[in-house]
Structure formats: structure tokens, C-alpha cells
mmCIF file of C-alpha atoms in Angstrom:
data_model
loop_
_atom_site.group_PDB
_atom_site.id
_atom_site.type_symbol
_atom_site.label_atom_id
_atom_site.label_comp_id
_atom_site.label_asym_id
_atom_site.label_seq_id
_atom_site.Cartn_x
_atom_site.Cartn_y
_atom_site.Cartn_z
ATOM 1 C CA UNK P 1 175.289 204.504 243.698
ATOM 2 C CA UNK P 2 176.221 206.362 240.521
ATOM 3 C CA UNK P 3 173.544 207.268 238.001
ATOM 4 C CA UNK P 4 175.105 204.833 235.535
ATOM 5 C CA UNK P 5 174.972 202.005 238.075
ATOM 6 C CA UNK P 6 171.379 202.849 238.999
ATOM 7 C CA UNK P 7 170.243 202.869 235.379
ATOM 8 C CA UNK P 8 172.148 199.664 234.633
ATOM 9 C CA UNK P 9 170.641 197.870 237.636
ATOM 10 C CA UNK P 10 167.161 199.154 236.796
ATOM 11 C CA UNK P 11 167.402 198.039 233.170
ATOM 12 C CA UNK P 12 168.647 194.573 234.130
ATOM 13 C CA UNK P 13 165.712 194.232 236.536
ATOM 14 C CA UNK P 14 163.362 195.489 233.812
ATOM 15 C CA UNK P 15 164.295 192.607 231.518
ATOM 16 C CA UNK P 16 163.951 190.159 234.441
ATOM 17 C CA UNK P 17 167.423 188.650 234.353
ATOM 18 C CA UNK P 18 169.809 188.033 237.206
ATOM 19 C CA UNK P 19 173.394 189.314 237.012
ATOM 20 C CA UNK P 20 174.810 186.022 235.725
ATOM 21 C CA UNK P 21 172.168 185.677 232.996
ATOM 22 C CA UNK P 22 172.633 189.267 231.913
ATOM 23 C CA UNK P 23 176.424 189.017 231.785
ATOM 24 C CA UNK P 24 176.085 185.987 229.510
ATOM 25 C CA UNK P 25 173.525 187.764 227.303
ATOM 26 C CA UNK P 26 175.746 190.845 227.016
ATOM 27 C CA UNK P 27 178.876 188.805 226.378
ATOM 28 C CA UNK P 28 180.789 190.229 229.322
ATOM 29 C CA UNK P 29 182.304 188.591 232.370
ATOM 30 C CA UNK P 30 180.209 188.491 235.532
ATOM 31 C CA UNK P 31 183.158 189.899 237.461
ATOM 32 C CA UNK P 32 183.231 192.910 235.112
ATOM 33 C CA UNK P 33 179.477 193.449 235.541
ATOM 34 C CA UNK P 34 179.930 193.317 239.296
ATOM 35 C CA UNK P 35 182.492 196.148 239.098
ATOM 36 C CA UNK P 36 179.913 198.309 237.294
ATOM 37 C CA UNK P 37 177.183 197.495 239.834
ATOM 38 C CA UNK P 38 179.238 197.019 243.002
ATOM 39 C CA UNK P 39 180.636 199.487 245.519
ATOM 40 C CA UNK P 40 183.426 200.682 243.199
ATOM 41 C CA UNK P 41 180.881 201.510 240.463
ATOM 42 C CA UNK P 42 183.438 201.772 237.694
ATOM 43 C CA UNK P 43 182.433 202.765 234.179
ATOM 44 C CA UNK P 44 182.873 200.088 231.521
ATOM 45 C CA UNK P 45 185.187 200.582 228.565
ATOM 46 C CA UNK P 46 183.442 201.619 225.351
ATOM 47 C CA UNK P 47 183.298 198.117 223.857
ATOM 48 C CA UNK P 48 181.680 196.683 227.006
ATOM 49 C CA UNK P 49 179.281 199.643 227.232
ATOM 50 C CA UNK P 50 178.108 198.955 223.672
ATOM 51 C CA UNK P 51 177.543 195.261 224.462
ATOM 52 C CA UNK P 52 175.642 196.137 227.643
ATOM 53 C CA UNK P 53 173.449 198.745 225.945
ATOM 54 C CA UNK P 54 172.718 196.414 223.037
ATOM 55 C CA UNK P 55 171.705 193.569 225.361
ATOM 56 C CA UNK P 56 169.386 195.958 227.216
ATOM 57 C CA UNK P 57 167.893 197.520 224.092
ATOM 58 C CA UNK P 58 168.962 201.021 225.113
ATOM 59 C CA UNK P 59 171.644 203.404 223.932
ATOM 60 C CA UNK P 60 175.014 203.896 225.598
ATOM 61 C CA UNK P 61 174.061 207.558 225.879
ATOM 62 C CA UNK P 62 171.015 206.633 227.946
ATOM 63 C CA UNK P 63 173.035 204.466 230.322
ATOM 64 C CA UNK P 64 175.561 207.249 230.885
ATOM 65 C CA UNK P 65 173.379 210.373 230.803
ATOM 66 C CA UNK P 66 169.797 209.207 231.212
ATOM 67 C CA UNK P 67 168.795 210.743 227.867
ATOM 68 C CA UNK P 68 167.314 209.004 224.804
ATOM 69 C CA UNK P 69 165.400 206.303 226.693
ATOM 70 C CA UNK P 70 164.225 203.310 224.600
ATOM 71 C CA UNK P 71 163.729 205.172 221.344
ATOM 72 C CA UNK P 72 164.177 202.083 219.209
ATOM 73 C CA UNK P 73 161.599 199.864 220.934
ATOM 74 C CA UNK P 74 158.876 198.658 218.572
ATOM 75 C CA UNK P 75 155.753 198.750 220.746
ATOM 76 C CA UNK P 76 153.630 196.862 218.228
ATOM 77 C CA UNK P 77 154.896 193.620 219.792
ATOM 78 C CA UNK P 78 153.530 194.719 223.161
ATOM 79 C CA UNK P 79 150.096 195.841 222.013
ATOM 80 C CA UNK P 80 148.815 192.270 222.203
ATOM 81 C CA UNK P 81 149.362 192.473 225.984
ATOM 82 C CA UNK P 82 147.700 195.863 226.526
ATOM 83 C CA UNK P 83 144.612 194.414 228.221
ATOM 84 C CA UNK P 84 146.794 192.399 230.597
ATOM 85 C CA UNK P 85 148.904 195.468 231.396
ATOM 86 C CA UNK P 86 145.759 197.497 232.057
ATOM 87 C CA UNK P 87 144.580 194.846 234.531
ATOM 88 C CA UNK P 88 147.984 194.627 236.202
ATOM 89 C CA UNK P 89 148.086 198.375 236.745
ATOM 90 C CA UNK P 90 145.237 198.182 239.283
ATOM 91 C CA UNK P 91 146.675 195.346 241.371
ATOM 92 C CA UNK P 92 148.501 195.919 244.667
ATOM 93 C CA UNK P 93 152.301 195.536 244.786
ATOM 94 C CA UNK P 94 152.248 192.309 246.804
ATOM 95 C CA UNK P 95 150.044 190.675 244.165
ATOM 96 C CA UNK P 96 152.283 191.934 241.356
ATOM 97 C CA UNK P 97 155.334 190.372 243.010
ATOM 98 C CA UNK P 98 153.599 186.989 243.016
ATOM 99 C CA UNK P 99 152.443 187.343 239.406
ATOM 100 C CA UNK P 100 155.925 188.390 238.273
ATOM 101 C CA UNK P 101 157.419 185.321 239.974
ATOM 102 C CA UNK P 102 154.916 182.996 238.308
ATOM 103 C CA UNK P 103 155.487 184.526 234.869
ATOM 104 C CA UNK P 104 159.271 184.369 235.274
ATOM 105 C CA UNK P 105 159.057 180.695 236.298
ATOM 106 C CA UNK P 106 157.050 179.786 233.194
ATOM 107 C CA UNK P 107 159.233 181.934 230.905
ATOM 108 C CA UNK P 108 162.423 180.368 232.276
ATOM 109 C CA UNK P 109 160.946 176.920 231.676
ATOM 110 C CA UNK P 110 160.219 177.819 228.040
ATOM 111 C CA UNK P 111 163.695 179.325 227.571
ATOM 112 C CA UNK P 112 165.266 176.084 228.853
ATOM 113 C CA UNK P 113 163.190 174.071 226.369
ATOM 114 C CA UNK P 114 164.608 176.139 223.517
ATOM 115 C CA UNK P 115 168.234 175.544 224.481
#
């Protein structure tokens, strides 16, 4: 897998979306996303790369080179969860998988309410 594909896959997993959800968020076709993640691992055209990077909250440069990772993230929004993150950091992986699933289920439910 190319470095671009690895970073793209990792970033999509980081924001807890599946491929279909992410393609919709980025405003690209699922088939196009699959070409960037699939066996052919093609690079997107510039306009698609900008949409992808914007939807992920990273720069195009980061996706392509691995440099300039999440410089524009405002961590003040995350500070309210610091105590939870500290607690999560000591839990075993199998417990974290369960917790992540529960959180995603509740978050998806709330997202559906808003649409």
C-alpha cells in the first residue's frame, strides 16, 4: 500500500467514518475513493485531493508526504475530554474496541437525529 493510501486510510479510521460516509463528507464518489484505497492505489487529481484533505482536517501536503500533520487543529475543543482520554489510555485494546463501538453507536444515533 502506498504511503498516500496508508495515510488516507488511517485518517478516515481516525474520524470514525466508513468509506461511504467519508466519500459523501468529502464530496467525492465512492468509486473514486476506492481507487485511492484499493489495489491500484491511484493518486487523486488536485481538486479531489483538496476535498479529501479538507474533510479530514489535514493538508494535502500531509496526505502526500506525511509532513505538516494536523497543524490547524484547535485542541481547546478536546481539553474537556482530557480526563476521559487519560482513563482510556490505561485500558487494554479489547476494552477500547468495545468502548469505541458503543461511542460510535451513540454518536451515529445523534447524527441521524440532526438530519
